[in-house]
């Protein structure tokens, strides 16, 4: 268990700028019929009939659908076919800048009123309220509660304001320049430097190469306000916009409101045509090899490019199924290839993918082990050559088909439980890309009709069709220290020729027909059964002493999630045994189980809707998993097998160790990895159970010791708590519990974990790490100490974190324009001793580090001395209640909650006080808890600065 969850993803205000995450681009006024010549005998796929869609006279499009998952919620999206591709040289970065300005003042919500209003309605900025900008589109999302009609009405007003009602005040624009520059700074680093060099090759030197959505610093810092206003009026217009609304709403009423509210959107005079851009094939091959000081391993990519095939007709859909089956089978082959004593690469694989606007590709990827570039590349290429020459086998195709059909069946089972977000994404794709959006029922019908007709010859033909020698890019990226041995184009081509000339055997599909278990269990009994009316829980005691806790829900139609644990864990082993103990569950479960080796097990499980994993953590060991009704026997027999018939596989062990070592070689060339290692080490007080992996620690992992520790941990389940949550049919479940769980070995002794007394060090600690060449700093501040654990206090700590985060955002970002997304985290624990930690994390300019830290610490001090603003407490309450309302309708929430309460020895009905405690919370209480814990006596300050600063 990690004490501190570090939010390095930094999500606030945008999963900004996804580059090629899926299909991002596409045609302007695309309708299915215009862009596609339908072949005779093929049928166009109709739009999902369950969505109400239409177009206003001004060209504005809408999609509206009723959906109850989650209840009392609606999601509204405004999609604009406007992105960085439309920008002139003087406008570079303004699509994204506009996205930011949408939260800084609209006609009905001046300045920061929009965020303020929504926070009070329970909507979190960043997590719920969000937006993104890419090359061809800008999309805004707003999830809202439906209980309050005023909030719904205002939500629609916000959409309307975004569409054509931004105020774009000069003062607000000026303040946002710094925020965007900080966002740009966070993006800097090796990955960004590499992207800027490889992008032109990837997009065949089309316009996309020079239109990264983040734009140009020069433009961001100096554009005149009227330039962005003109851009807004030029492109935010009804023919390029769509509103998507899905949720717990009355569709007819909503449609009427939308028609009224958006009818007056206007197109600008002298409307410019919205040109469609794409990357086209050139018929040429390209080669690029580049190095960077902060890269940690050599990566080679081969892209055999083809014109993108969009899905409009049933024939297109069938073709896409071929590719899915092809990709599934190929990825399984690569997985098998990696299970060797000397794995040929760190990661490797290939698939047919949409890779860039207008293009798809057979994309091969290999991340090489240091010094093993040629052998790594050849190993990955060899499988494509084998595929071209010898194809897939019949058994592989049958397995892949079965898997596909099973997954579809499982999805159909949950058809009425699909979330509103899933629908929104489908309609977004329909509007932005013009892709077919048939809905689940139609998809199910087509899959069941087409899959059985797909032949091996058809799938095998794809290898010949896609792996070509023209329109082929080879891109090599490598650490700078390997510059001397960087392969030239002629070398890579020679490797390809060598492999193509090798003698090859067909792939051997290793399948076992043995039963999973070598020894069948001797079933036990359910010896006691109790039901608790208050919590609705059922308690079963099994004959071997296992306590089963069942929570029946209807959140999903056919899902059970479970976790089982007993006390002990790695705490019972010496420091010398620690590495073997903490890696035991991973190593042993990678080796297969019962009668099956790893590959056989993977095939046996393919297509089953279940999973089970053993774990050994610091204080407990046990199993986690999930299953549907049909696969219960597989799930529980697998759990039994992991407990009683683990395997030891020397070869797989060597492979894991070998790759773990290889991954360490250049790790310290990555500045963020160096910083994160420092954080882990300092917070873990240099205890070897907390320090990051190194060669010495890896050398301490011993297979025999890991195996015997594993066996020891699962040899006795006395006192085990087994929690199951989901749509449980007790009559169906009980026989499996008796057969596979009541039969687990038990000796009557209940173990306890040992208190190792490891915690965040006390006192004042300050450390600065100098690494990296970009002008970029990261700051991590931690307040910690002993904690008087009780439920109410954990909720107050949550309020403290939330109100602190609101202030950090207002002050460091909005007022001081010094950071992009400051984050606060809180953690509390009860065992082995009560402890808390509150951390603050942000990136900023090295020049601003001291000023930003001072502002952050000042806000912490204000929380202690003045307390949070009552308004911010109200925001916290609204947001927390709002979030919990939905989370409490998921099986995983209840699984986490129940196992947490059981392991802490806390009452299982505690959560029934949640609403009362939150609603009754006062600013004074939060001030008091801030005063008690944020004293600054235990304060850790960690800063990452660029290498160049140290030199000065
Ligand atoms: Zn942004």
PDB file of N, CA and C in Angstrom, residues 418-485:
ATOM      1  N   UNK A 418     -25.161   0.583 -19.937  1.00  0.00           N
ATOM      2  CA  UNK A 418     -24.099   1.365 -20.575  1.00  0.00           C
ATOM      3  C   UNK A 418     -24.121   2.805 -20.082  1.00  0.00           C
ATOM      4  N   UNK A 419     -22.948   3.357 -19.819  1.00  0.00           N
ATOM      5  CA  UNK A 419     -22.916   4.702 -19.248  1.00  0.00           C
ATOM      6  C   UNK A 419     -23.177   5.758 -20.317  1.00  0.00           C
ATOM      7  N   UNK A 420     -23.646   6.891 -19.855  1.00  0.00           N
ATOM      8  CA  UNK A 420     -23.922   7.998 -20.772  1.00  0.00           C
ATOM      9  C   UNK A 420     -22.658   8.396 -21.539  1.00  0.00           C
ATOM     10  N   UNK A 421     -21.502   8.324 -20.880  1.00  0.00           N
ATOM     11  CA  UNK A 421     -20.245   8.684 -21.554  1.00  0.00           C
ATOM     12  C   UNK A 421     -19.980   7.817 -22.782  1.00  0.00           C
ATOM     13  N   UNK A 422     -20.327   6.536 -22.688  1.00  0.00           N
ATOM     14  CA  UNK A 422     -20.124   5.641 -23.826  1.00  0.00           C
ATOM     15  C   UNK A 422     -20.930   6.115 -25.031  1.00  0.00           C
ATOM     16  N   UNK A 423     -22.182   6.493 -24.766  1.00  0.00           N
ATOM     17  CA  UNK A 423     -23.020   6.984 -25.865  1.00  0.00           C
ATOM     18  C   UNK A 423     -22.471   8.280 -26.439  1.00  0.00           C
ATOM     19  N   UNK A 424     -22.069   9.165 -25.543  1.00  0.00           N
ATOM     20  CA  UNK A 424     -21.553  10.461 -26.003  1.00  0.00           C
ATOM     21  C   UNK A 424     -20.377  10.249 -26.953  1.00  0.00           C
ATOM     22  N   UNK A 425     -19.458   9.369 -26.567  1.00  0.00           N
ATOM     23  CA  UNK A 425     -18.288   9.145 -27.413  1.00  0.00           C
ATOM     24  C   UNK A 425     -18.664   8.629 -28.793  1.00  0.00           C
ATOM     25  N   UNK A 426     -19.692   7.787 -28.849  1.00  0.00           N
ATOM     26  CA  UNK A 426     -20.138   7.278 -30.138  1.00  0.00           C
ATOM     27  C   UNK A 426     -20.703   8.405 -31.005  1.00  0.00           C
ATOM     28  N   UNK A 427     -21.490   9.296 -30.396  1.00  0.00           N
ATOM     29  CA  UNK A 427     -22.095  10.374 -31.191  1.00  0.00           C
ATOM     30  C   UNK A 427     -21.057  11.430 -31.575  1.00  0.00           C
ATOM     31  N   UNK A 428     -20.065  11.617 -30.692  1.00  0.00           N
ATOM     32  CA  UNK A 428     -18.961  12.531 -31.034  1.00  0.00           C
ATOM     33  C   UNK A 428     -18.267  12.042 -32.298  1.00  0.00           C
ATOM     34  N   UNK A 429     -17.985  10.746 -32.318  1.00  0.00           N
ATOM     35  CA  UNK A 429     -17.332  10.142 -33.465  1.00  0.00           C
ATOM     36  C   UNK A 429     -18.187  10.309 -34.726  1.00  0.00           C
ATOM     37  N   UNK A 430     -19.476  10.168 -34.556  1.00  0.00           N
ATOM     38  CA  UNK A 430     -20.380  10.307 -35.688  1.00  0.00           C
ATOM     39  C   UNK A 430     -20.329  11.732 -36.252  1.00  0.00           C
ATOM     40  N   UNK A 431     -20.373  12.712 -35.362  1.00  0.00           N
ATOM     41  CA  UNK A 431     -20.378  14.104 -35.819  1.00  0.00           C
ATOM     42  C   UNK A 431     -19.012  14.530 -36.372  1.00  0.00           C
ATOM     43  N   UNK A 432     -17.948  14.209 -35.623  1.00  0.00           N
ATOM     44  CA  UNK A 432     -16.625  14.728 -36.000  1.00  0.00           C
ATOM     45  C   UNK A 432     -15.993  13.945 -37.145  1.00  0.00           C
ATOM     46  N   UNK A 433     -16.182  12.635 -37.140  1.00  0.00           N
ATOM     47  CA  UNK A 433     -15.480  11.806 -38.125  1.00  0.00           C
ATOM     48  C   UNK A 433     -16.404  11.208 -39.171  1.00  0.00           C
ATOM     49  N   UNK A 434     -17.695  11.344 -38.947  1.00  0.00           N
ATOM     50  CA  UNK A 434     -18.631  10.773 -39.910  1.00  0.00           C
ATOM     51  C   UNK A 434     -18.647   9.252 -39.898  1.00  0.00           C
ATOM     52  N   UNK A 435     -18.046   8.663 -38.867  1.00  0.00           N
ATOM     53  CA  UNK A 435     -17.988   7.207 -38.801  1.00  0.00           C
ATOM     54  C   UNK A 435     -19.339   6.596 -38.448  1.00  0.00           C
ATOM     55  N   UNK A 436     -19.518   5.333 -38.811  1.00  0.00           N
ATOM     56  CA  UNK A 436     -20.771   4.645 -38.529  1.00  0.00           C
ATOM     57  C   UNK A 436     -20.962   4.510 -37.024  1.00  0.00           C
ATOM     58  N   UNK A 437     -22.183   4.754 -36.564  1.00  0.00           N
ATOM     59  CA  UNK A 437     -22.519   4.643 -35.154  1.00  0.00           C
ATOM     60  C   UNK A 437     -23.824   3.871 -35.040  1.00  0.00           C
ATOM     61  N   UNK A 438     -23.742   2.548 -35.142  1.00  0.00           N
ATOM     62  CA  UNK A 438     -24.964   1.759 -35.267  1.00  0.00           C
ATOM     63  C   UNK A 438     -25.674   1.456 -33.945  1.00  0.00           C
ATOM     64  N   UNK A 439     -24.984   1.612 -32.811  1.00  0.00           N
ATOM     65  CA  UNK A 439     -25.591   1.190 -31.546  1.00  0.00           C
ATOM     66  C   UNK A 439     -25.293  -0.278 -31.298  1.00  0.00           C
ATOM     67  N   UNK A 440     -25.433  -0.684 -30.021  1.00  0.00           N
ATOM     68  CA  UNK A 440     -24.976  -2.009 -29.609  1.00  0.00           C
ATOM     69  C   UNK A 440     -25.768  -3.153 -30.246  1.00  0.00           C
ATOM     70  N   UNK A 441     -27.076  -3.006 -30.366  1.00  0.00           N
ATOM     71  CA  UNK A 441     -27.890  -4.107 -30.888  1.00  0.00           C
ATOM     72  C   UNK A 441     -27.524  -4.435 -32.329  1.00  0.00           C
ATOM     73  N   UNK A 442     -27.371  -3.392 -33.125  1.00  0.00           N
ATOM     74  CA  UNK A 442     -27.018  -3.592 -34.528  1.00  0.00           C
ATOM     75  C   UNK A 442     -25.605  -4.187 -34.639  1.00  0.00           C
ATOM     76  N   UNK A 443     -24.706  -3.687 -33.775  1.00  0.00           N
ATOM     77  CA  UNK A 443     -23.341  -4.219 -33.774  1.00  0.00           C
ATOM     78  C   UNK A 443     -23.350  -5.709 -33.453  1.00  0.00           C
ATOM     79  N   UNK A 444     -24.140  -6.062 -32.454  1.00  0.00           N
ATOM     80  CA  UNK A 444     -24.253  -7.457 -32.041  1.00  0.00           C
ATOM     81  C   UNK A 444     -24.779  -8.317 -33.181  1.00  0.00           C
ATOM     82  N   UNK A 445     -25.756  -7.788 -33.862  1.00  0.00           N
ATOM     83  CA  UNK A 445     -26.349  -8.530 -34.984  1.00  0.00           C
ATOM     84  C   UNK A 445     -25.281  -8.748 -36.075  1.00  0.00           C
ATOM     85  N   UNK A 446     -24.544  -7.688 -36.396  1.00  0.00           N
ATOM     86  CA  UNK A 446     -23.542  -7.804 -37.474  1.00  0.00           C
ATOM     87  C   UNK A 446     -22.408  -8.749 -37.063  1.00  0.00           C
ATOM     88  N   UNK A 447     -21.959  -8.618 -35.810  1.00  0.00           N
ATOM     89  CA  UNK A 447     -20.849  -9.460 -35.350  1.00  0.00           C
ATOM     90  C   UNK A 447     -21.234 -10.935 -35.403  1.00  0.00           C
ATOM     91  N   UNK A 448     -22.445 -11.232 -34.942  1.00  0.00           N
ATOM     92  CA  UNK A 448     -22.875 -12.630 -34.961  1.00  0.00           C
ATOM     93  C   UNK A 448     -23.113 -13.155 -36.378  1.00  0.00           C
ATOM     94  N   UNK A 449     -23.433 -12.246 -37.280  1.00  0.00           N
ATOM     95  CA  UNK A 449     -23.638 -12.647 -38.679  1.00  0.00           C
ATOM     96  C   UNK A 449     -22.286 -12.800 -39.395  1.00  0.00           C
ATOM     97  N   UNK A 450     -21.366 -11.873 -39.140  1.00  0.00           N
ATOM     98  CA  UNK A 450     -20.116 -11.849 -39.923  1.00  0.00           C
ATOM     99  C   UNK A 450     -19.017 -12.764 -39.385  1.00  0.00           C
ATOM    100  N   UNK A 451     -18.843 -12.803 -38.062  1.00  0.00           N
ATOM    101  CA  UNK A 451     -17.694 -13.542 -37.507  1.00  0.00           C
ATOM    102  C   UNK A 451     -17.631 -14.986 -38.021  1.00  0.00           C
ATOM    103  N   UNK A 452     -18.744 -15.733 -37.983  1.00  0.00           N
ATOM    104  CA  UNK A 452     -18.648 -17.123 -38.447  1.00  0.00           C
ATOM    105  C   UNK A 452     -18.247 -17.246 -39.927  1.00  0.00           C
ATOM    106  N   UNK A 453     -18.455 -16.194 -40.721  1.00  0.00           N
ATOM    107  CA  UNK A 453     -18.146 -16.303 -42.159  1.00  0.00           C
ATOM    108  C   UNK A 453     -16.688 -15.943 -42.471  1.00  0.00           C
ATOM    109  N   UNK A 454     -15.958 -15.428 -41.478  1.00  0.00           N
ATOM    110  CA  UNK A 454     -14.579 -14.992 -41.748  1.00  0.00           C
ATOM    111  C   UNK A 454     -13.651 -16.206 -41.842  1.00  0.00           C
ATOM    112  N   UNK A 455     -12.903 -16.262 -42.925  1.00  0.00           N
ATOM    113  CA  UNK A 455     -12.051 -17.438 -43.146  1.00  0.00           C
ATOM    114  C   UNK A 455     -10.587 -17.133 -42.825  1.00  0.00           C
ATOM    115  N   UNK A 456      -9.846 -18.204 -42.594  1.00  0.00           N
ATOM    116  CA  UNK A 456      -8.418 -18.071 -42.307  1.00  0.00           C
ATOM    117  C   UNK A 456      -7.697 -17.402 -43.484  1.00  0.00           C
ATOM    118  N   UNK A 457      -8.106 -17.772 -44.694  1.00  0.00           N
ATOM    119  CA  UNK A 457      -7.460 -17.196 -45.885  1.00  0.00           C
ATOM    120  C   UNK A 457      -7.630 -15.686 -45.922  1.00  0.00           C
ATOM    121  N   UNK A 458      -8.796 -15.208 -45.540  1.00  0.00           N
ATOM    122  CA  UNK A 458      -9.040 -13.757 -45.543  1.00  0.00           C
ATOM    123  C   UNK A 458      -8.150 -13.037 -44.539  1.00  0.00           C
ATOM    124  N   UNK A 459      -8.058 -13.603 -43.316  1.00  0.00           N
ATOM    125  CA  UNK A 459      -7.236 -12.948 -42.285  1.00  0.00           C
ATOM    126  C   UNK A 459      -5.766 -13.000 -42.692  1.00  0.00           C
ATOM    127  N   UNK A 460      -5.341 -14.133 -43.214  1.00  0.00           N
ATOM    128  CA  UNK A 460      -3.943 -14.253 -43.624  1.00  0.00           C
ATOM    129  C   UNK A 460      -3.593 -13.312 -44.774  1.00  0.00           C
ATOM    130  N   UNK A 461      -4.590 -13.032 -45.602  1.00  0.00           N
ATOM    131  CA  UNK A 461      -4.338 -12.139 -46.738  1.00  0.00           C
ATOM    132  C   UNK A 461      -3.982 -10.729 -46.265  1.00  0.00           C
ATOM    133  N   UNK A 462      -4.457 -10.359 -45.064  1.00  0.00           N
ATOM    134  CA  UNK A 462      -4.160  -9.018 -44.549  1.00  0.00           C
ATOM    135  C   UNK A 462      -2.656  -8.796 -44.378  1.00  0.00           C
ATOM    136  N   UNK A 463      -1.947  -9.851 -43.973  1.00  0.00           N
ATOM    137  CA  UNK A 463      -0.500  -9.712 -43.762  1.00  0.00           C
ATOM    138  C   UNK A 463       0.183  -9.315 -45.060  1.00  0.00           C
ATOM    139  N   UNK A 464      -0.249  -9.919 -46.155  1.00  0.00           N
ATOM    140  CA  UNK A 464       0.362  -9.592 -47.451  1.00  0.00           C
ATOM    141  C   UNK A 464      -0.067  -8.208 -47.925  1.00  0.00           C
ATOM    142  N   UNK A 465      -1.320  -7.882 -47.638  1.00  0.00           N
ATOM    143  CA  UNK A 465      -1.851  -6.602 -48.093  1.00  0.00           C
ATOM    144  C   UNK A 465      -1.235  -5.424 -47.330  1.00  0.00           C
ATOM    145  N   UNK A 466      -1.003  -5.618 -46.031  1.00  0.00           N
ATOM    146  CA  UNK A 466      -0.576  -4.487 -45.195  1.00  0.00           C
ATOM    147  C   UNK A 466       0.931  -4.333 -45.015  1.00  0.00           C
ATOM    148  N   UNK A 467       1.672  -5.460 -44.996  1.00  0.00           N
ATOM    149  CA  UNK A 467       3.114  -5.338 -44.761  1.00  0.00           C
ATOM    150  C   UNK A 467       3.793  -5.171 -46.114  1.00  0.00           C
ATOM    151  N   UNK A 468       3.992  -3.899 -46.481  1.00  0.00           N
ATOM    152  CA  UNK A 468       4.486  -3.579 -47.821  1.00  0.00           C
ATOM    153  C   UNK A 468       5.822  -2.849 -47.750  1.00  0.00           C
ATOM    154  N   UNK A 469       6.470  -2.773 -48.905  1.00  0.00           N
ATOM    155  CA  UNK A 469       7.768  -2.095 -48.946  1.00  0.00           C
ATOM    156  C   UNK A 469       7.700  -0.683 -49.510  1.00  0.00           C
ATOM    157  N   UNK A 470       6.489  -0.225 -49.806  1.00  0.00           N
ATOM    158  CA  UNK A 470       6.365   1.187 -50.211  1.00  0.00           C
ATOM    159  C   UNK A 470       5.525   1.913 -49.175  1.00  0.00           C
ATOM    160  N   UNK A 471       5.618   3.242 -49.182  1.00  0.00           N
ATOM    161  CA  UNK A 471       4.945   4.048 -48.152  1.00  0.00           C
ATOM    162  C   UNK A 471       5.326   3.566 -46.764  1.00  0.00           C
ATOM    163  N   UNK A 472       6.598   3.181 -46.633  1.00  0.00           N
ATOM    164  CA  UNK A 472       7.051   2.614 -45.364  1.00  0.00           C
ATOM    165  C   UNK A 472       8.006   3.579 -44.660  1.00  0.00           C
ATOM    166  N   UNK A 473       7.677   3.913 -43.419  1.00  0.00           N
ATOM    167  CA  UNK A 473       8.557   4.763 -42.609  1.00  0.00           C
ATOM    168  C   UNK A 473       9.288   3.900 -41.590  1.00  0.00           C
ATOM    169  N   UNK A 474      10.558   4.195 -41.408  1.00  0.00           N
ATOM    170  CA  UNK A 474      11.298   3.584 -40.309  1.00  0.00           C
ATOM    171  C   UNK A 474      11.819   4.720 -39.436  1.00  0.00           C
ATOM    172  N   UNK A 475      11.447   4.681 -38.153  1.00  0.00           N
ATOM    173  CA  UNK A 475      11.859   5.749 -37.239  1.00  0.00           C
ATOM    174  C   UNK A 475      12.610   5.141 -36.055  1.00  0.00           C
ATOM    175  N   UNK A 476      13.844   5.610 -35.869  1.00  0.00           N
ATOM    176  CA  UNK A 476      14.669   5.118 -34.760  1.00  0.00           C
ATOM    177  C   UNK A 476      14.895   6.272 -33.797  1.00  0.00           C
ATOM    178  N   UNK A 477      14.575   6.075 -32.512  1.00  0.00           N
ATOM    179  CA  UNK A 477      14.881   7.084 -31.494  1.00  0.00           C
ATOM    180  C   UNK A 477      15.712   6.410 -30.415  1.00  0.00           C
ATOM    181  N   UNK A 478      16.777   7.106 -29.970  1.00  0.00           N
ATOM    182  CA  UNK A 478      17.730   6.427 -29.095  1.00  0.00           C
ATOM    183  C   UNK A 478      18.369   7.385 -28.096  1.00  0.00           C
ATOM    184  N   UNK A 479      18.897   6.831 -26.997  1.00  0.00           N
ATOM    185  CA  UNK A 479      19.649   7.671 -26.058  1.00  0.00           C
ATOM    186  C   UNK A 479      20.883   8.257 -26.747  1.00  0.00           C
ATOM    187  N   UNK A 480      21.261   9.472 -26.370  1.00  0.00           N
ATOM    188  CA  UNK A 480      22.381  10.137 -27.036  1.00  0.00           C
ATOM    189  C   UNK A 480      23.686   9.348 -26.892  1.00  0.00           C
ATOM    190  N   UNK A 481      23.829   8.665 -25.755  1.00  0.00           N
ATOM    191  CA  UNK A 481      25.075   7.920 -25.531  1.00  0.00           C
ATOM    192  C   UNK A 481      25.238   6.768 -26.539  1.00  0.00           C
ATOM    193  N   UNK A 482      24.146   6.402 -27.231  1.00  0.00           N
ATOM    194  CA  UNK A 482      24.233   5.327 -28.223  1.00  0.00           C
ATOM    195  C   UNK A 482      24.383   5.860 -29.645  1.00  0.00           C
ATOM    196  N   UNK A 483      24.688   7.138 -29.750  1.00  0.00           N
ATOM    197  CA  UNK A 483      24.743   7.774 -31.063  1.00  0.00           C
ATOM    198  C   UNK A 483      25.699   7.051 -32.019  1.00  0.00           C
ATOM    199  N   UNK A 484      26.839   6.627 -31.478  1.00  0.00           N
ATOM    200  CA  UNK A 484      27.853   5.994 -32.329  1.00  0.00           C
ATOM    201  C   UNK A 484      27.351   4.703 -32.959  1.00  0.00           C
ATOM    202  N   UNK A 485      26.448   4.020 -32.275  1.00  0.00           N
ATOM    203  CA  UNK A 485      25.975   2.727 -32.803  1.00  0.00           C
ATOM    204  C   UNK A 485      24.562   2.822 -33.375  1.00  0.00           C
TER     205      UNK A 485
END
